[in-house]
């Protein structure tokens, strides 16, 4: 292994940085290469990082030890533990979303606002902030964007103000909790920041940013052009989309217990993944119980089919759905499939008139690809047994099948590949150079906060926020950087600035985060072109600076109070 302090650049170093930059470009703008009529090569978020690692191995720029360290971790960062935490929470949140509880909240807010446009904007601002704060920004983007696209279309208003509000609050409120964003986890794991310590530092900046964002958005979108005083809200009963009330209650209680346990165990220094994994297991068992129709209090009694809007289970065998959105991965094709027997996904009402029963569970499933099947156009002869088993599983366990289809599996190869590539850059001397450059901000905690926040926000637009956070975590741990830091207050300024920058960096361009890429994809499938790349950038050039300066001011005040007063 190369000494990280004395490492110098070599030919392999330049090869590695070129491969790394190409990987980032292809993550942001995926490419499909056709070879003949049938063969396609997909260079996207799931395939490019592992391919980059493979190329470096083949050209002997790195060895297998670098790959092992990239997976097992270094400098306190454990990629495998971060992924367990991420997927545990993802399962809980997606399973909870399948019950229709988030759509219920959206329709309930819509009904409370009535025809008052300003009140509707304010209530949705609060709803998306709370949802993102308690779950994650990805959950809000996936569920909120679909609903607001529908809501603004039915209300005959421009979607710009509502969608900008949703995206901004989703990425601000995700700063509040340790689990709100994978970038929070990366920094916290690297420096052993506990759940409660993290929240103690980040709650106040989050609240301040949300308040500043609301004021700026109201000023920016003043007038009837974007926020009319009177709107025509959708006329629907929120209960129509709450497809599993008992499951919603169970999921909310489970999520609350998980958060409380994280707070309690933070005093005992229990790894966070050890807390979230059992709760995900409980949710998984509950989903199995629901799919099997097992009544815990009557285990030995015969299963009774669930009644659904005067539609029998037999009737559903002939019903099919056609998802309106393809997966973000181009190599996944969605096809019409039979709807399984009634379960947590089963709708309570089926609309017969356009928008009569808006965004029912069926339309939610269609819009977010809840129950879309992953299959080829022709089943290969030698894999019929696999597809037969997959169809059986989908029919027998529809809840688990649908949740697993919605899980962000592409994050797995993406994250592991990026961890290994960052480790390769460290091994080949680049991290030391970047660390020396960043040391210019080590004069005091004020320069540390402002420097890290604004550099990381800009870097997000070039690297995407998760790779940026992995890279900068290594940079501020490098000896070339730490030898210039002369106080705990300054180091704390860099840590908190990195957390803020990795979250707010998503609020500048659509390529600043994975959530932005998903957001853009959903808008295109919904036919909303008012928030393209440059329109989105134009609005955020006004919104983001005010929020970032406000966040820096609060962080500086907190550090002064804790270290300097």
Coordinates of C-alpha atoms in Angstrom, one line a residue:
X1 CA 0.0 0.0 0.0
X2 CA 1.1 3.5 -0.8
X3 CA 1.8 6.0 2.0
X4 CA -1.1 8.6 1.6
X5 CA 1.2 11.5 2.6
X6 CA 4.1 10.8 0.3
X7 CA 2.1 9.4 -2.6
X8 CA 2.9 11.0 -5.9
X9 CA 1.1 11.0 -9.2
X10 CA 2.0 8.4 -11.9
X11 CA 0.6 7.4 -15.2
X12 CA -1.9 5.2 -13.5
X13 CA -3.0 8.2 -11.5
X14 CA -4.1 10.0 -14.6
X15 CA -5.8 6.9 -16.0
X16 CA -7.8 6.6 -12.7
X17 CA -8.9 10.3 -12.7
X18 CA -10.0 10.0 -16.4
X19 CA -12.0 6.8 -15.6
X20 CA -13.5 8.4 -12.6
X21 CA -14.7 11.5 -14.5
X22 CA -16.1 9.4 -17.3
X23 CA -18.0 7.3 -14.8
X24 CA -19.5 10.5 -13.2
X25 CA -20.5 11.8 -16.7
X26 CA -22.3 8.6 -17.6
X27 CA -24.1 8.4 -14.3
X28 CA -25.5 11.9 -14.9
X29 CA -26.2 11.3 -18.6
X30 CA -26.6 7.5 -19.3
X31 CA -25.9 6.1 -22.7
X32 CA -27.3 3.1 -24.6
X33 CA -25.0 1.4 -27.2
X34 CA -26.6 -0.8 -29.8
X35 CA -24.7 -3.7 -31.3
X36 CA -26.8 -5.3 -34.0
X37 CA -30.5 -5.6 -33.6
X38 CA -30.8 -7.4 -30.3
X39 CA -27.7 -6.6 -28.3
X40 CA -27.8 -3.4 -26.1
X41 CA -25.1 -2.2 -23.7
X42 CA -26.5 0.1 -21.0
X43 CA -24.0 2.5 -19.4
X44 CA -26.0 3.9 -16.5
X45 CA -25.9 4.4 -12.8
X46 CA -26.0 0.6 -12.1
X47 CA -23.4 -0.5 -14.6
X48 CA -20.8 2.2 -15.0
X49 CA -19.2 2.3 -11.6
X50 CA -18.5 -1.5 -11.5
X51 CA -17.3 -1.2 -15.1
X52 CA -14.9 1.6 -14.1
X53 CA -13.5 -0.6 -11.3
X54 CA -13.1 -3.5 -13.7
X55 CA -11.1 -1.4 -16.2
X56 CA -8.8 -0.2 -13.5
X57 CA -8.2 -3.8 -12.4
X58 CA -7.6 -5.0 -15.9
X59 CA -5.0 -2.3 -16.6
X60 CA -3.4 -2.9 -13.2
X61 CA -3.9 0.6 -12.0
X62 CA -5.2 -0.9 -8.7
X63 CA -5.1 -4.4 -7.1
X64 CA -7.6 -6.5 -5.4
X65 CA -6.7 -5.1 -2.0
X66 CA -8.1 -1.7 -3.0
X67 CA -11.4 -3.4 -4.0
X68 CA -11.5 -5.1 -0.6
X69 CA -10.8 -1.9 1.3
X70 CA -13.5 -0.1 -0.8
X71 CA -16.0 -2.7 0.3
X72 CA -15.0 -3.2 3.9
X73 CA -14.2 0.5 4.5
X74 CA -11.4 2.7 5.7
X75 CA -11.1 5.8 7.9
X76 CA -14.2 4.8 9.8
X77 CA -16.5 4.5 6.8
X78 CA -18.1 1.1 6.4
X79 CA -19.8 0.8 3.0
X80 CA -21.5 -2.5 3.8
X81 CA -23.0 -1.0 7.0
X82 CA -24.3 2.1 5.2
X83 CA -26.0 -0.1 2.5
X84 CA -27.7 -2.3 5.2
X85 CA -29.0 0.9 6.9
X86 CA -30.1 2.4 3.6
X87 CA -32.0 -0.7 2.3
X88 CA -33.5 -1.4 5.7
X89 CA -35.1 2.1 5.9
X90 CA -36.0 1.9 2.2
X91 CA -38.0 -1.3 2.8
X92 CA -39.9 0.2 5.7
X93 CA -40.7 3.4 3.9
X94 CA -41.7 1.8 0.6
X95 CA -43.9 -0.8 2.4
X96 CA -45.5 2.0 4.3
X97 CA -46.1 3.9 1.1
X98 CA -47.8 0.9 -0.5
X99 CA -50.6 1.2 2.1
X100 CA -51.5 4.6 0.6
X101 CA -50.9 6.6 3.7
X102 CA -48.8 9.3 2.0
X103 CA -51.4 9.7 -0.7
X104 CA -54.1 9.9 2.0
X105 CA -52.1 12.7 3.6
X106 CA -51.9 14.5 0.3
X107 CA -55.6 14.3 -0.4
X108 CA -56.4 15.2 3.2
X109 CA -54.3 18.4 2.9
X110 CA -55.9 19.1 -0.5
X111 CA -59.4 18.9 1.1
X112 CA -58.4 21.0 4.0
X113 CA -57.1 23.8 1.7
X114 CA -60.3 23.7 -0.3
X115 CA -60.2 26.3 -3.1
X116 CA -57.7 28.6 -1.4
X117 CA -54.5 28.5 -3.5
X118 CA -52.2 30.1 -1.0
X119 CA -53.3 27.8 1.8
X120 CA -52.9 24.8 -0.4
X121 CA -49.3 25.9 -1.2
X122 CA -48.5 26.4 2.5
X123 CA -50.0 23.1 3.6
X124 CA -48.2 21.1 1.0
X125 CA -45.0 22.9 1.9
X126 CA -45.5 21.7 5.5
X127 CA -46.5 18.2 4.5
X128 CA -43.4 17.6 2.3
X129 CA -41.1 19.0 4.9
X130 CA -42.5 16.7 7.6
X131 CA -42.5 13.7 5.3
X132 CA -38.9 14.3 4.2
X133 CA -37.8 14.9 7.8
X134 CA -39.3 11.6 9.1
X135 CA -38.5 9.4 6.1
X136 CA -36.1 10.6 3.3
X137 CA -36.0 12.9 0.4
X138 CA -36.4 10.1 -2.1
X139 CA -39.7 9.0 -0.6
X140 CA -41.1 12.6 -1.0
X141 CA -39.8 12.9 -4.6
X142 CA -41.3 9.5 -5.7
X143 CA -44.7 10.1 -4.0
X144 CA -45.1 13.9 -3.9
X145 CA -44.1 14.6 -7.5
X146 CA -46.7 12.2 -8.9
X147 CA -49.5 13.7 -6.7
X148 CA -48.6 17.3 -7.3
X149 CA -48.4 16.8 -11.0
X150 CA -52.0 15.4 -10.9
X151 CA -53.1 18.1 -8.4
X152 CA -51.9 21.0 -10.5
X153 CA -53.3 19.5 -13.7
X154 CA -56.8 19.0 -12.2
X155 CA -56.7 22.5 -10.5
X156 CA -55.7 24.1 -13.8
X157 CA -52.7 25.9 -12.3
X158 CA -49.1 26.1 -13.3
X159 CA -47.1 23.4 -11.4
X160 CA -43.9 25.4 -11.1
X161 CA -44.4 26.8 -7.6
X162 CA -45.7 23.6 -6.1
X163 CA -43.0 21.4 -7.6
X164 CA -40.2 23.8 -6.7
X165 CA -41.5 23.9 -3.2
X166 CA -41.7 20.1 -3.0
X167 CA -38.2 19.6 -4.3
X168 CA -36.6 22.3 -2.1
X169 CA -38.3 21.1 1.1
X170 CA -37.5 17.5 0.4
X171 CA -33.7 18.2 0.2
X172 CA -33.7 20.7 3.1
X173 CA -35.7 18.6 5.6
X174 CA -33.6 15.6 4.8
X175 CA -30.8 17.3 6.8
X176 CA -32.7 17.0 10.1
X177 CA -32.2 13.3 10.8
X178 CA -29.2 10.9 10.4
X179 CA -31.3 8.7 8.2
X180 CA -32.7 11.4 5.9
X181 CA -30.1 11.1 3.2
X182 CA -27.3 8.6 2.5
X183 CA -24.9 11.4 2.5
X184 CA -25.7 12.1 6.1
X185 CA -24.9 8.5 6.9
X186 CA -21.5 8.6 5.1
X187 CA -20.3 11.6 7.1
X188 CA -21.7 10.4 10.4
X189 CA -20.3 6.9 10.0
X190 CA -16.8 8.3 9.2
X191 CA -16.7 10.4 12.3
X192 CA -18.8 8.2 14.6
X193 CA -21.5 10.8 15.1
X194 CA -24.4 9.3 17.0
X195 CA -28.1 9.7 15.9
X196 CA -28.9 12.1 18.7
X197 CA -25.7 14.1 18.4
X198 CA -26.4 14.5 14.7
X199 CA -29.9 15.8 15.3
X200 CA -28.8 18.1 18.0
X201 CA -26.5 19.9 15.6
X202 CA -28.7 19.8 12.5
X203 CA -32.3 20.4 13.7
X204 CA -31.8 24.2 14.1
X205 CA -30.1 24.8 10.7
X206 CA -32.9 22.7 9.1
X207 CA -35.7 24.7 10.6
X208 CA -34.0 28.0 9.7
X209 CA -33.5 26.8 6.1
X210 CA -37.1 25.7 5.8
X211 CA -38.4 29.1 7.1
X212 CA -36.0 31.0 4.7
X213 CA -37.1 28.8 1.8
X214 CA -40.8 29.5 2.5
X215 CA -40.3 33.2 2.6
X216 CA -38.2 33.2 -0.6
X217 CA -40.6 30.9 -2.4
X218 CA -43.6 33.1 -1.5
X219 CA -41.8 36.2 -2.7
X220 CA -40.6 34.5 -5.9
X221 CA -43.9 33.1 -6.8
X222 CA -46.1 35.9 -5.7
X223 CA -49.1 36.8 -7.9
X224 CA -51.9 34.8 -9.5
X225 CA -49.7 33.7 -12.4
X226 CA -48.1 31.0 -10.3
X227 CA -50.2 30.9 -7.1
X228 CA -53.8 32.0 -7.8
X229 CA -55.9 32.9 -4.8
X230 CA -58.7 30.5 -5.9
X231 CA -58.2 27.0 -7.4
X232 CA -60.4 24.1 -8.4
X233 CA -59.1 21.3 -6.1
X234 CA -59.8 17.6 -6.9
X235 CA -63.1 16.4 -5.4
X236 CA -62.1 13.1 -3.7
X237 CA -62.4 11.3 -0.4
X238 CA -58.9 10.7 1.1
X239 CA -60.1 7.3 2.3
X240 CA -60.3 6.2 -1.4
X241 CA -56.5 5.9 -1.6
X242 CA -55.9 4.5 1.9
X243 CA -55.9 0.9 0.6
X244 CA -54.7 -0.7 3.9
X245 CA -55.6 1.3 7.0
X246 CA -54.3 -1.4 9.4
X247 CA -51.1 -1.6 7.5
X248 CA -50.7 2.2 7.6
X249 CA -51.1 2.3 11.3
X250 CA -48.7 -0.6 11.8
X251 CA -46.1 1.0 9.5
X252 CA -46.3 4.4 11.2
X253 CA -46.0 2.9 14.7
X254 CA -43.1 0.8 13.5
X255 CA -41.3 3.8 12.0
X256 CA -41.9 5.8 15.2
X257 CA -40.5 3.0 17.3
X258 CA -37.5 2.7 15.0
X259 CA -36.7 6.4 15.4
X260 CA -37.2 6.3 19.1
X261 CA -34.9 3.3 19.3
X262 CA -32.2 5.1 17.3
X263 CA -32.4 7.9 19.8
X264 CA -32.2 5.6 22.8
X265 CA -29.3 3.4 21.5
X266 CA -27.2 6.4 20.4
X267 CA -26.2 6.7 24.1
X268 CA -24.8 3.2 24.0
X269 CA -22.9 3.6 20.7
X270 CA -24.9 0.8 19.0
X271 CA -24.3 0.7 15.2
X272 CA -27.3 2.3 13.4
X273 CA -27.6 -0.6 11.0
X274 CA -28.1 -3.0 13.9
X275 CA -31.2 -1.0 14.9
X276 CA -32.8 -0.5 11.6
X277 CA -32.3 -4.1 10.2
X278 CA -34.6 -5.8 12.8
X279 CA -37.4 -3.2 12.2
X280 CA -37.2 -3.9 8.5
X281 CA -37.4 -7.6 9.3
X282 CA -40.6 -7.0 11.4
X283 CA -42.1 -5.1 8.5
X284 CA -41.1 -7.9 6.1
X285 CA -42.8 -10.5 8.4
X286 CA -45.9 -8.4 8.6
X287 CA -46.0 -8.2 4.8
X288 CA -45.7 -12.0 4.5
X289 CA -48.5 -12.4 7.1
X290 CA -50.7 -10.0 5.1
X291 CA -50.1 -11.7 1.8
X292 CA -50.8 -15.1 3.2
X293 CA -54.0 -13.7 4.8
X294 CA -53.0 -15.0 8.2
X295 CA -54.9 -13.6 11.2
X296 CA -52.7 -13.8 14.2
X297 CA -55.6 -14.1 16.6
X298 CA -57.2 -16.9 14.5
X299 CA -54.4 -18.9 13.2
X300 CA -56.4 -22.1 12.9
X301 CA -59.4 -20.6 11.1
X302 CA -60.0 -20.7 7.4
X303 CA -58.7 -17.7 5.4
X304 CA -61.4 -15.3 4.3
X305 CA -60.9 -13.3 1.1
X306 CA -60.8 -9.6 1.3
X307 CA -63.8 -7.8 -0.2
X308 CA -62.9 -5.0 -2.5
X309 CA -65.5 -2.7 -4.0
X310 CA -67.9 -5.4 -5.0
X311 CA -65.1 -7.0 -7.1
X312 CA -64.2 -10.7 -6.5
X313 CA -60.8 -12.1 -6.6
X314 CA -61.8 -14.0 -9.8
X315 CA -62.6 -10.7 -11.4
X316 CA -59.1 -9.4 -10.7
X317 CA -57.5 -12.3 -12.6
X318 CA -58.7 -10.6 -15.8
X319 CA -57.7 -7.1 -14.9
X320 CA -54.3 -5.8 -16.1
X321 CA -52.5 -2.6 -15.6
X322 CA -50.1 -0.8 -17.9
X323 CA -47.6 1.3 -16.0
X324 CA -47.2 4.8 -17.4
X325 CA -43.6 5.3 -16.3
X326 CA -40.7 3.1 -17.3
X327 CA -38.0 2.5 -14.7
X328 CA -35.1 4.9 -14.5
X329 CA -32.9 2.1 -15.7
X330 CA -33.3 1.9 -19.5
X331 CA -32.6 -1.8 -19.6
X332 CA -35.8 -2.6 -17.6
X333 CA -38.9 -2.9 -19.7
X334 CA -42.4 -2.7 -18.2
X335 CA -45.1 -4.8 -19.6
X336 CA -48.8 -5.5 -19.0
X337 CA -49.3 -8.1 -16.3
X338 CA -52.2 -9.6 -14.5
X339 CA -53.1 -7.9 -11.2
X340 CA -52.6 -10.3 -8.3
X341 CA -55.4 -11.3 -6.0
X342 CA -56.5 -8.4 -3.7
X343 CA -53.9 -7.4 -1.2
X344 CA -52.4 -4.3 0.2
X345 CA -52.1 -2.9 -3.3
X346 CA -55.8 -3.6 -4.2
X347 CA -57.8 -0.5 -5.0
X348 CA -61.0 0.3 -3.2
X349 CA -62.6 2.2 -6.0
X350 CA -62.0 2.2 -9.8
X351 CA -62.6 5.5 -11.5
X352 CA -65.1 5.4 -14.4
X353 CA -64.7 9.0 -15.3
X354 CA -61.4 10.9 -15.9
X355 CA -60.2 12.3 -12.6
X356 CA -63.5 11.4 -10.8
X357 CA -61.6 9.5 -8.2
X358 CA -58.1 11.0 -8.6
X359 CA -54.9 9.2 -8.0
X360 CA -56.5 6.0 -6.7
X361 CA -54.3 3.2 -5.6
X362 CA -54.3 2.0 -9.2
X363 CA -52.9 5.3 -10.6
X364 CA -50.4 5.5 -7.8
X365 CA -49.2 2.0 -8.8
X366 CA -49.1 3.0 -12.5
X367 CA -47.2 6.3 -11.9
X368 CA -44.5 4.9 -9.7
X369 CA -44.2 1.4 -11.2
X370 CA -45.4 -0.2 -8.0
X371 CA -46.5 -3.5 -9.6
X372 CA -44.8 -3.5 -13.0
X373 CA -43.3 -6.8 -14.0
X374 CA -39.6 -7.1 -15.1
X375 CA -39.6 -9.6 -17.9
X376 CA -38.3 -9.9 -21.4
X377 CA -40.5 -9.8 -24.5
X378 CA -39.9 -13.5 -25.1
X379 CA -39.2 -15.9 -22.3
X380 CA -36.0 -17.7 -23.1
X381 CA -36.5 -21.5 -23.5
X382 CA -34.0 -22.3 -20.8
X383 CA -35.4 -19.8 -18.3
X384 CA -39.1 -20.6 -18.4
X385 CA -38.9 -22.2 -14.9
X386 CA -37.5 -18.8 -13.6
X387 CA -40.3 -16.7 -15.1
X388 CA -42.9 -19.3 -14.0
X389 CA -41.6 -19.1 -10.4
X390 CA -41.5 -15.3 -10.6
X391 CA -45.2 -15.2 -11.7
X392 CA -46.1 -17.6 -8.9
X393 CA -44.2 -15.4 -6.3
X394 CA -45.9 -12.3 -7.6
X395 CA -49.4 -13.9 -7.2
X396 CA -48.7 -15.5 -3.9
X397 CA -46.8 -12.5 -2.3
X398 CA -48.0 -9.4 -4.1
X399 CA -47.0 -7.0 -1.4
X400 CA -43.4 -8.2 -1.1
X401 CA -43.1 -8.5 -4.9
X402 CA -44.3 -4.9 -5.4
X403 CA -42.1 -3.5 -2.6
X404 CA -39.0 -5.3 -4.0
X405 CA -39.7 -4.0 -7.5
X406 CA -39.7 -0.4 -6.1
X407 CA -36.5 -0.9 -4.0
X408 CA -33.6 1.2 -5.5
X409 CA -31.4 -1.7 -6.3
X410 CA -29.3 0.3 -8.7
X411 CA -27.9 2.1 -5.7
X412 CA -26.1 -1.1 -4.6
X413 CA -23.6 -1.4 -7.5
X414 CA -23.4 2.4 -7.8
X415 CA -22.4 2.9 -4.1
X416 CA -20.0 0.0 -3.9
X417 CA -18.4 1.0 -7.2
X418 CA -18.0 4.7 -6.2
X419 CA -16.5 3.7 -2.8
X420 CA -13.9 1.6 -4.6
X421 CA -13.2 4.3 -7.2
X422 CA -12.6 6.9 -4.4
X423 CA -10.3 4.4 -2.6
X424 CA -8.4 4.1 -5.9
X425 CA -8.0 7.8 -6.1
X426 CA -6.6 7.8 -2.6
X427 CA -4.3 5.0 -3.4
X428 CA -3.0 6.8 -6.5
X429 CA -2.3 10.1 -4.9
X430 CA -5.2 12.3 -5.9
X431 CA -6.9 12.6 -2.5
X432 CA -3.7 14.1 -1.1
X433 CA -3.7 16.8 -3.8
X434 CA -7.3 17.6 -3.2
X435 CA -6.7 17.7 0.5
X436 CA -3.9 20.2 0.1
X437 CA -6.1 22.4 -2.0
X438 CA -8.9 22.3 0.6
X439 CA -6.6 23.3 3.4
X440 CA -6.9 26.9 2.3
X441 CA -10.2 27.0 4.2
X442 CA -8.7 25.9 7.6
X443 CA -8.0 29.4 8.9
X444 CA -11.0 29.3 11.3
X445 CA -14.4 27.8 11.7
X446 CA -16.1 30.6 9.8
X447 CA -14.0 30.0 6.7
X448 CA -14.4 26.3 7.2
X449 CA -18.2 26.5 7.2
X450 CA -18.6 28.8 4.2
X451 CA -15.8 27.2 2.2
X452 CA -17.1 23.6 2.7
X453 CA -20.7 24.5 2.0
X454 CA -20.1 26.4 -1.2
X455 CA -17.4 24.1 -2.5
X456 CA -19.5 21.0 -1.9
X457 CA -22.6 22.5 -3.5
X458 CA -20.6 23.2 -6.7
X459 CA -18.9 19.8 -6.5
X460 CA -22.4 18.2 -6.4
X461 CA -23.2 19.6 -9.8
X462 CA -20.0 18.0 -11.2
X463 CA -20.0 14.7 -9.3
X464 CA -23.6 14.1 -7.9
X465 CA -24.0 14.5 -4.2
X466 CA -23.3 10.9 -3.0
X467 CA -19.9 10.5 -4.9
X468 CA -19.1 14.0 -3.8
X469 CA -19.7 13.2 -0.1
X470 CA -17.6 10.0 -0.3
X471 CA -14.8 11.9 -1.9
X472 CA -14.8 14.9 0.5
X473 CA -15.1 12.6 3.5
X474 CA -11.8 11.1 2.4
X475 CA -10.3 14.5 1.7
X476 CA -11.0 16.0 5.2
X477 CA -9.6 12.8 6.8
X478 CA -6.3 13.0 4.8
X479 CA -3.1 13.9 6.7
X480 CA -2.4 16.7 4.1
X481 CA -5.6 18.3 5.3
X482 CA -5.8 17.5 9.0
X483 CA -2.3 18.8 9.7
X484 CA -3.6 22.3 8.9
X485 CA -6.6 22.1 11.2
X486 CA -5.7 23.6 14.5
X487 CA -8.9 23.4 16.5
X488 CA -12.0 21.2 17.1
X489 CA -14.2 24.1 16.2
X490 CA -12.7 24.3 12.7
X491 CA -13.0 20.6 12.1
X492 CA -16.6 20.7 13.3
X493 CA -17.2 23.5 10.8
X494 CA -16.0 21.3 7.9
X495 CA -18.1 18.3 9.0
X496 CA -21.3 20.3 9.4
X497 CA -20.6 22.2 6.2
X498 CA -20.2 19.0 4.3
X499 CA -23.6 17.7 5.5
X500 CA -25.3 20.9 4.6
X501 CA -23.6 21.1 1.2
X502 CA -24.4 17.5 0.3
X503 CA -28.1 18.1 1.0
X504 CA -28.4 21.7 -0.4
X505 CA -26.3 20.7 -3.4
X506 CA -29.3 18.9 -4.8
X507 CA -31.2 22.2 -5.0
X508 CA -29.2 23.8 -7.8
X509 CA -29.4 21.6 -10.9
X510 CA -31.3 18.4 -11.7
X511 CA -28.1 16.4 -11.8
X512 CA -26.9 17.4 -8.3
X513 CA -28.4 14.3 -6.7
X514 CA -30.1 11.0 -7.5
X515 CA -33.4 12.6 -6.3
X516 CA -33.0 15.3 -9.0
X517 CA -32.5 12.7 -11.7
X518 CA -35.7 10.8 -10.5
X519 CA -37.5 14.1 -10.3
X520 CA -36.7 15.0 -13.9
X521 CA -37.7 11.6 -15.1
X522 CA -41.1 11.7 -13.5
X523 CA -41.8 15.2 -14.8
X524 CA -40.9 14.1 -18.4
X525 CA -43.2 11.1 -18.1
X526 CA -46.0 13.4 -16.9
X527 CA -45.5 15.8 -19.8
X528 CA -44.4 18.7 -17.6
X529 CA -41.7 20.6 -19.4
X530 CA -41.8 23.9 -17.5
X531 CA -39.0 22.7 -15.2
X532 CA -36.3 21.7 -17.6
X533 CA -32.6 21.9 -16.7
X534 CA -32.1 25.6 -17.3
X535 CA -35.5 26.7 -15.9
X536 CA -34.8 24.7 -12.8
X537 CA -31.3 26.3 -12.5
X538 CA -32.8 29.8 -13.0
X539 CA -35.2 29.5 -10.1
X540 CA -32.6 27.9 -7.8
X541 CA -30.0 30.6 -8.5
X542 CA -32.3 32.8 -6.5
X543 CA -33.5 30.3 -3.9
X544 CA -30.3 28.5 -3.0
X545 CA -28.0 31.3 -2.1
X546 CA -30.4 32.7 0.5
X547 CA -30.9 29.2 2.0
X548 CA -27.1 28.4 2.0
X549 CA -26.1 31.7 3.7
X550 CA -28.8 31.2 6.3
X551 CA -27.6 27.6 7.0
X552 CA -24.0 28.9 7.3
X553 CA -25.0 31.6 9.7
X554 CA -26.8 29.1 12.0
X555 CA -23.9 26.7 11.9
X556 CA -21.4 29.4 12.8
X557 CA -23.6 30.5 15.7
X558 CA -23.9 26.9 17.0
X559 CA -20.1 26.4 16.8
X560 CA -19.4 29.7 18.5
X561 CA -21.9 28.7 21.3
X562 CA -20.4 25.3 21.8
X563 CA -16.7 26.1 21.4
X564 CA -15.9 29.8 21.6
X565 CA -18.2 31.6 24.1

